Tab-separated table of C-alpha atoms and ligand atoms in Angstrom:
chain	number	residue	atom	x	y	z
P	666	MET	CA	1.905	-10.611	16.328
P	667	ASP	CA	-0.497	-8.292	19.091
P	668	LEU	CA	-0.905	-5.044	17.427
P	669	ASN	CA	-0.843	-3.494	20.848
P	670	GLN	CA	2.087	-1.248	21.582
P	671	LYS	CA	3.679	-2.033	18.014
P	672	VAL	CA	5.323	0.320	15.551
P	673	VAL	CA	3.714	0.511	12.122
P	674	VAL	CA	5.193	2.685	9.554
P	675	VAL	CA	2.085	3.411	7.144
P	676	THR	CA	3.072	5.217	3.437
P	677	GLY	CA	0.402	7.160	2.157
P	678	ALA	CA	-1.345	7.408	5.121
P	679	GLY	CA	-2.730	10.907	4.598
P	680	ARG	CA	-5.858	9.883	3.251
P	681	GLY	CA	-7.642	7.094	1.988
P	682	LEU	CA	-7.084	3.545	2.326
P	683	GLY	CA	-3.833	4.479	3.765
P	684	ARG	CA	-5.784	6.503	6.795
P	685	GLY	CA	-8.124	3.544	7.048
P	686	ILE	CA	-5.119	1.320	7.762
P	687	ALA	CA	-3.995	3.817	9.968
P	688	THR	CA	-6.913	4.835	12.163
P	689	TYR	CA	-7.955	0.340	12.442
P	690	PHE	CA	-3.949	-0.049	13.916
P	691	ALA	CA	-4.231	2.879	16.097
P	692	GLY	CA	-7.848	1.082	17.575
P	693	LYS	CA	-5.776	-1.986	18.239
P	694	GLY	CA	-2.964	0.338	20.338
P	695	ALA	CA	-0.195	0.365	17.747
P	696	ARG	CA	2.074	3.043	17.203
P	697	LEU	CA	1.799	4.753	14.041
P	698	ALA	CA	4.337	6.310	11.766
P	699	CYS	CA	2.021	7.789	8.972
P	700	VAL	CA	3.749	9.013	6.043
P	701	ASP	CA	2.952	11.269	2.933
P	702	LEU	CA	3.891	14.003	0.728
P	703	SER	CA	0.885	16.738	2.608
P	704	GLN	CA	1.603	17.534	6.016
P	705	GLU	CA	-2.076	19.205	6.433
P	706	ASP	CA	-3.183	15.600	5.017
P	707	LEU	CA	-0.936	13.948	7.814
P	708	ASN	CA	-2.135	16.339	10.613
P	709	ALA	CA	-5.247	14.478	10.160
P	710	THR	CA	-4.180	11.239	9.876
P	711	VAL	CA	-2.777	11.636	13.414
P	712	ALA	CA	-5.757	13.289	14.914
P	713	ALA	CA	-7.955	10.325	13.401
P	714	CYS	CA	-5.505	7.968	15.063
P	715	GLU	CA	-5.555	9.378	18.200
P	716	ALA	CA	-9.166	9.962	18.121
P	717	ALA	CA	-8.874	5.732	17.603
P	718	GLY	CA	-6.877	5.471	20.717
P	719	GLY	CA	-3.488	5.054	19.475
P	720	GLU	CA	-0.155	6.755	19.156
P	721	ALA	CA	0.783	8.513	15.651
P	722	ARG	CA	3.454	10.565	14.330
P	723	ALA	CA	3.982	12.429	10.761
P	724	TYR	CA	7.028	12.006	8.624
P	725	LEU	CA	6.570	13.797	5.340
P	726	ALA	CA	8.590	11.607	2.815
P	727	ASN	CA	8.890	10.653	-1.031
P	728	VAL	CA	8.791	7.154	-0.885
P	729	ALA	CA	10.482	6.808	-4.214
P	730	LYS	CA	13.212	8.546	-2.605
P	731	GLU	CA	16.221	6.693	-1.888
P	732	GLU	CA	17.770	9.430	0.856
P	733	ASP	CA	14.185	10.192	1.722
P	734	VAL	CA	13.367	6.957	2.708
P	735	GLU	CA	16.757	5.917	4.643
P	736	LYS	CA	15.953	9.347	6.712
P	737	LEU	CA	12.210	8.058	7.430
P	738	PHE	CA	13.025	4.891	9.159
P	739	SER	CA	15.964	6.042	11.134
P	740	ASP	CA	13.737	9.175	12.332
P	741	VAL	CA	11.114	6.374	12.954
P	742	VAL	CA	13.584	4.444	15.147
P	743	ALA	CA	14.634	7.418	16.623
P	744	ASP	CA	11.329	8.791	17.505
P	745	PHE	CA	9.540	5.454	18.578
P	746	GLY	CA	12.925	3.385	19.709
P	747	SER	CA	11.989	0.316	17.764
P	748	LEU	CA	9.791	-1.012	14.262
P	749	HIS	CA	7.760	-3.825	14.651
P	750	GLY	CA	6.183	-2.964	10.226
P	751	VAL	CA	5.585	-1.371	7.078
P	752	VAL	CA	2.330	-0.927	5.447
P	753	ASN	CA	3.508	-0.109	1.958
P	754	ASN	CA	0.575	1.520	0.923
P	755	ALA	CA	1.417	4.764	-0.969
P	756	GLY	CA	0.788	4.639	-4.824
P	757	ILE	CA	-0.597	6.582	-7.995
P	758	THR	CA	-1.631	5.812	-11.067
P	759	ARG	CA	-0.890	7.615	-14.626
P	760	ASP	CA	-3.402	5.425	-16.832
P	761	GLY	CA	-2.565	5.274	-20.368
P	762	LEU	CA	-3.189	2.386	-23.606
P	763	LEU	CA	0.251	1.210	-24.334
P	764	VAL	CA	-0.606	2.449	-28.306
P	765	LYS	CA	-3.728	4.324	-29.159
P	766	TYR	CA	-4.245	3.425	-32.769
P	767	LYS	CA	-7.171	4.799	-34.853
P	768	ASP	CA	-7.815	4.953	-38.521
P	769	GLY	CA	-4.674	3.837	-39.405
P	770	GLU	CA	-2.407	5.619	-37.623
P	771	ILE	CA	-0.456	6.020	-34.600
P	772	VAL	CA	-2.464	8.581	-32.221
P	773	SER	CA	-0.698	8.357	-28.896
P	774	LYS	CA	1.444	6.062	-26.751
P	775	MET	CA	1.938	5.610	-22.900
P	776	SER	CA	4.864	7.670	-22.454
P	777	LEU	CA	8.211	6.693	-21.116
P	778	GLN	CA	7.306	9.123	-18.264
P	779	GLN	CA	3.614	8.311	-17.539
P	780	TRP	CA	5.789	4.247	-16.966
P	781	GLN	CA	8.196	5.934	-15.012
P	782	ALA	CA	6.191	8.171	-12.508
P	783	VAL	CA	4.348	4.892	-11.557
P	784	ILE	CA	7.163	2.221	-11.650
P	785	ASP	CA	9.073	4.902	-8.975
P	786	VAL	CA	6.051	5.143	-6.728
P	787	ASN	CA	4.492	1.770	-6.700
P	788	LEU	CA	7.316	-0.495	-7.050
P	789	THR	CA	10.438	1.270	-5.988
P	790	GLY	CA	8.779	3.015	-3.222
P	791	VAL	CA	7.888	-0.008	-2.574
P	792	PHE	CA	11.325	-2.266	-2.653
P	793	LEU	CA	12.893	1.133	-0.814
P	794	CYS	CA	10.735	0.968	2.021
P	795	GLY	CA	10.640	-2.825	2.077
P	796	ARG	CA	14.412	-2.785	2.330
P	797	GLU	CA	14.556	-0.307	5.215
P	798	ALA	CA	12.191	-1.771	7.284
P	799	ALA	CA	13.990	-5.406	7.193
P	800	ALA	CA	17.342	-3.633	7.842
P	801	LYS	CA	16.359	-1.334	10.674
P	802	MET	CA	14.278	-4.673	12.173
P	803	LEU	CA	17.133	-6.791	11.945
P	804	GLU	CA	19.677	-4.370	13.403
P	805	LEU	CA	17.204	-3.606	16.565
P	806	GLY	CA	16.688	-7.444	16.541
P	807	VAL	CA	12.792	-7.576	16.985
P	808	GLU	CA	11.507	-11.145	18.030
P	809	GLU	CA	8.943	-10.396	14.888
P	810	GLY	CA	8.471	-8.061	12.063
P	811	VAL	CA	5.891	-7.449	8.826
P	812	ILE	CA	6.092	-6.252	6.029
P	813	VAL	CA	2.595	-6.064	3.745
P	814	ASN	CA	2.556	-4.498	0.645
P	815	ILE	CA	-0.897	-3.511	-0.972
P	816	SER	CA	-1.730	-4.550	-4.406
P	817	SER	CA	-4.423	-4.334	-6.650
P	818	LEU	CA	-6.904	-6.085	-8.688
P	819	ALA	CA	-5.186	-4.479	-11.583
P	820	ARG	CA	-2.398	-7.575	-10.702
P	821	GLN	CA	-4.413	-9.380	-13.494
P	822	GLY	CA	-3.738	-7.118	-15.892
P	823	SER	CA	-6.258	-4.047	-16.351
P	824	PHE	CA	-6.815	-2.209	-19.708
P	825	GLY	CA	-5.218	0.712	-19.412
P	826	GLN	CA	-3.142	0.468	-17.035
P	827	SER	CA	0.251	-1.552	-18.714
P	828	ASN	CA	2.308	0.764	-15.407
P	829	TYR	CA	0.283	0.367	-13.055
P	830	ALA	CA	-0.769	-3.397	-13.364
P	831	ALA	CA	3.159	-3.947	-13.826
P	832	ALA	CA	4.403	-2.770	-10.938
P	833	LYS	CA	0.937	-4.172	-8.786
P	834	THR	CA	2.065	-7.178	-9.847
P	835	GLY	CA	5.888	-6.882	-8.986
P	836	VAL	CA	4.684	-5.851	-4.951
P	837	VAL	CA	2.813	-9.262	-4.885
P	838	ALA	CA	6.519	-10.852	-6.246
P	839	LEU	CA	8.716	-8.647	-3.812
P	840	ALA	CA	5.954	-10.522	-0.838
P	841	GLU	CA	6.987	-13.584	-1.586
P	842	VAL	CA	10.655	-13.067	-2.432
P	843	TRP	CA	11.013	-11.257	1.094
P	844	ALA	CA	9.268	-14.329	2.508
P	845	LYS	CA	11.550	-16.650	1.955
P	846	GLU	CA	14.429	-14.598	2.100
P	847	LEU	CA	13.283	-13.184	5.621
P	848	ALA	CA	11.871	-16.259	7.310
P	849	ARG	CA	15.374	-17.042	9.033
P	850	TYR	CA	14.504	-13.769	10.758
P	851	ASN	CA	11.143	-14.207	11.547
P	852	ILE	CA	9.763	-11.413	9.221
P	853	ARG	CA	6.702	-12.327	7.347
P	854	THR	CA	5.131	-10.951	4.562
P	855	GLY	CA	1.793	-10.571	2.500
P	856	ALA	CA	0.469	-8.657	0.033
P	857	VAL	CA	-3.310	-7.228	-0.311
P	858	ALA	CA	-4.824	-6.876	-3.938
P	859	PRO	CA	-7.783	-4.723	-3.084
P	860	GLY	CA	-10.524	-4.224	-5.536
P	861	THR	CA	-13.154	-1.245	-6.375
P	862	ILE	CA	-13.278	0.518	-2.926
P	863	ASN	CA	-15.312	3.415	-1.709
P	864	THR	CA	-12.746	6.244	-1.689
P	865	ASP	CA	-13.345	9.690	-2.152
P	866	MET	CA	-12.056	8.610	-5.918
P	867	LEU	CA	-15.220	7.116	-6.080
P	868	ALA	CA	-17.441	9.176	-4.331
P	869	ALA	CA	-16.607	11.689	-7.191
P	870	MET	CA	-17.583	9.532	-9.656
P	871	LYS	CA	-21.094	10.488	-11.195
P	872	PRO	CA	-23.929	7.817	-10.068
P	873	GLU	CA	-24.331	6.350	-13.362
P	874	ALA	CA	-20.228	5.293	-13.797
P	875	ARG	CA	-20.173	4.329	-10.116
P	876	GLU	CA	-23.739	2.100	-10.404
P	877	ARG	CA	-21.665	0.463	-13.296
P	878	LEU	CA	-18.394	-0.629	-11.363
P	879	ILE	CA	-21.302	-1.761	-8.084
P	880	GLN	CA	-22.998	-4.095	-11.088
P	881	ALA	CA	-19.663	-5.507	-12.293
P	882	VAL	CA	-18.799	-6.691	-8.157
P	883	PRO	CA	-20.354	-10.243	-7.534
P	884	LEU	CA	-20.971	-8.798	-3.616
P	885	ARG	CA	-22.778	-5.931	-5.967
P	886	ARG	CA	-21.535	-3.495	-3.446
P	887	LEU	CA	-18.146	-1.739	-2.676
P	888	GLY	CA	-15.538	-2.646	-0.623
P	889	GLU	CA	-14.760	-0.363	2.677
P	890	ALA	CA	-11.464	1.041	3.457
P	891	GLU	CA	-11.982	-1.130	6.786
P	892	HIS	CA	-12.055	-4.572	4.448
P	893	VAL	CA	-8.818	-3.618	3.466
P	894	ALA	CA	-7.555	-2.565	6.509
P	895	ARG	CA	-8.937	-5.774	8.420
P	896	SER	CA	-6.954	-7.520	5.260
P	897	VAL	CA	-3.686	-5.779	6.460
P	898	ALA	CA	-4.462	-6.728	10.032
P	899	PHE	CA	-4.554	-10.531	9.600
P	900	ILE	CA	-1.147	-10.592	7.794
P	901	PHE	CA	0.019	-8.859	10.681
P	902	GLU	CA	-1.515	-11.163	13.254
P	903	THR	CA	-1.314	-14.391	11.862
P	904	ASP	CA	1.627	-15.815	12.428
P	905	TYR	CA	1.680	-18.260	10.094
P	906	PHE	CA	0.825	-16.220	7.254
P	907	THR	CA	3.834	-15.194	4.746
P	908	GLY	CA	4.441	-14.443	0.974
P	909	ARG	CA	0.682	-14.965	0.104
P	910	CYS	CA	-1.737	-11.972	-1.362
P	911	ILE	CA	-4.944	-11.849	-0.489
P	912	ASP	CA	-7.413	-10.593	-2.867
P	913	MET	CA	-10.257	-8.504	-1.506
P	914	ASP	CA	-12.554	-7.894	-4.392
P	915	GLY	CA	-16.138	-9.001	-3.181
P	916	GLY	CA	-15.406	-11.574	-6.090
P	917	LEU	CA	-14.827	-9.321	-8.625
P	918	ARG	CA	-11.850	-10.859	-10.418
M	2457	NAD	P1	-5.502	8.318	-2.252
M	2457	NAD	O1	-4.709	8.570	-3.609
M	2457	NAD	O2	-6.716	8.591	-1.682
M	2457	NAD	O3	-3.997	7.620	-1.403
M	2457	NAD	C1	-2.249	7.298	-1.478
M	2457	NAD	C2	-1.877	8.279	-0.981
M	2457	NAD	O4	-0.337	8.243	-1.466
M	2457	NAD	C3	-1.760	9.676	-1.144
M	2457	NAD	O5	-2.052	10.250	0.201
M	2457	NAD	C4	-0.739	10.451	-1.899
M	2457	NAD	O6	-0.422	11.723	-1.144
M	2457	NAD	C5	0.212	9.355	-0.750
M	2457	NAD	N1	1.565	9.489	-2.079
M	2457	NAD	C6	1.165	9.633	-3.674
M	2457	NAD	N2	2.676	9.176	-3.705
M	2457	NAD	C7	3.497	9.559	-2.733
M	2457	NAD	C8	4.966	9.145	-2.227
M	2457	NAD	N3	5.908	9.253	-3.768
M	2457	NAD	N4	5.368	9.101	-1.399
M	2457	NAD	C9	4.866	8.967	-0.525
M	2457	NAD	N5	3.321	9.749	0.040
M	2457	NAD	C10	2.768	9.432	-1.455
M	2457	NAD	O7	-5.180	5.960	-2.903
M	2457	NAD	P2	-6.253	4.959	-2.303
M	2457	NAD	O8	-7.160	4.791	-3.316
M	2457	NAD	O9	-6.632	5.267	-0.815
M	2457	NAD	O10	-4.817	4.118	-2.497
M	2457	NAD	C11	-4.424	3.686	-1.445
M	2457	NAD	C12	-3.299	2.266	-2.198
M	2457	NAD	O11	-4.208	1.387	-2.108
M	2457	NAD	C13	-2.632	2.555	-3.623
M	2457	NAD	O12	-1.410	1.834	-3.324
M	2457	NAD	C14	-3.556	2.420	-4.394
M	2457	NAD	O13	-2.992	1.721	-5.755
M	2457	NAD	C15	-4.504	1.023	-3.809
M	2457	NAD	N6	-5.639	0.360	-4.650
M	2457	NAD	C16	-6.578	1.316	-3.768
M	2457	NAD	C17	-7.669	0.714	-4.662
M	2457	NAD	C18	-9.042	1.924	-4.642
M	2457	NAD	O14	-9.943	1.118	-4.494
M	2457	NAD	N7	-9.153	3.078	-3.877
M	2457	NAD	C19	-8.073	-0.078	-5.138
M	2457	NAD	C20	-6.953	-1.370	-5.693
M	2457	NAD	C21	-5.525	-0.769	-4.587
């Protein structure tokens, strides 16, 4: 797919990797529907996309809410007149051990709320956006469509992240299932599993902790948002790619 003039929804586009993906796509001439919970963050992303040379609009929506997601995709099609892809990037963490056991006693457990909050956004949100995007692309009869789910290195099973790792494994499974179900309509899918990426959260870390993270990466440096954006663009642009996950982790796994 040539991204020029293609209509692409990016969820969680208000900051971090989502903003990086949206601006990178804007630089290729794509028309971006930027989705997030914060209008202020979205305004900054829209400005960054326009500065990069693309067209962009902001949409406030909670990807975990079915009515929000249905309205979102209807609005995007009404505003842009088409839809060629979605990048399911919105995500949260609520880390904690499954059970914390000390001195012969259970000190704490991962709560059901902790579990459910992450599953709702990181897995159900991806399901809802993938479903609505596919439905709209079929109704519009687009020649080619792409769905990319942002997974994580955590899909390998990361300590203290039962909820997050389960969701991030799940979104790779969804990409594999959808590849099979949607290939007949020329809708391709993929996932990108970033490792440790240099986002605001990491910049705010103590230098020693940040250094420890860097030393664990075989390439001895953090990934940048552009590495993730380029991986997502590769999936969009490569018409024999579907149903697989790109691990963009500097060899960390
Ligand atoms: P971030 O927290 O900086 O940005 C996430 C964005 O998603 C925020 O703008 C937030 O408002 C939005 N969001 C959260 N819940 C939402 C909801 N219910 N509906 C709509 N928007 C919502 O995170 P990031 O570091 O940019 O990560 C982006 C994605 O990449 C996430 O899925 C994350 O799990 C994944 N990831 C990040 C890293 C990393 O190193 N940063 C590594 C692996 C995977």
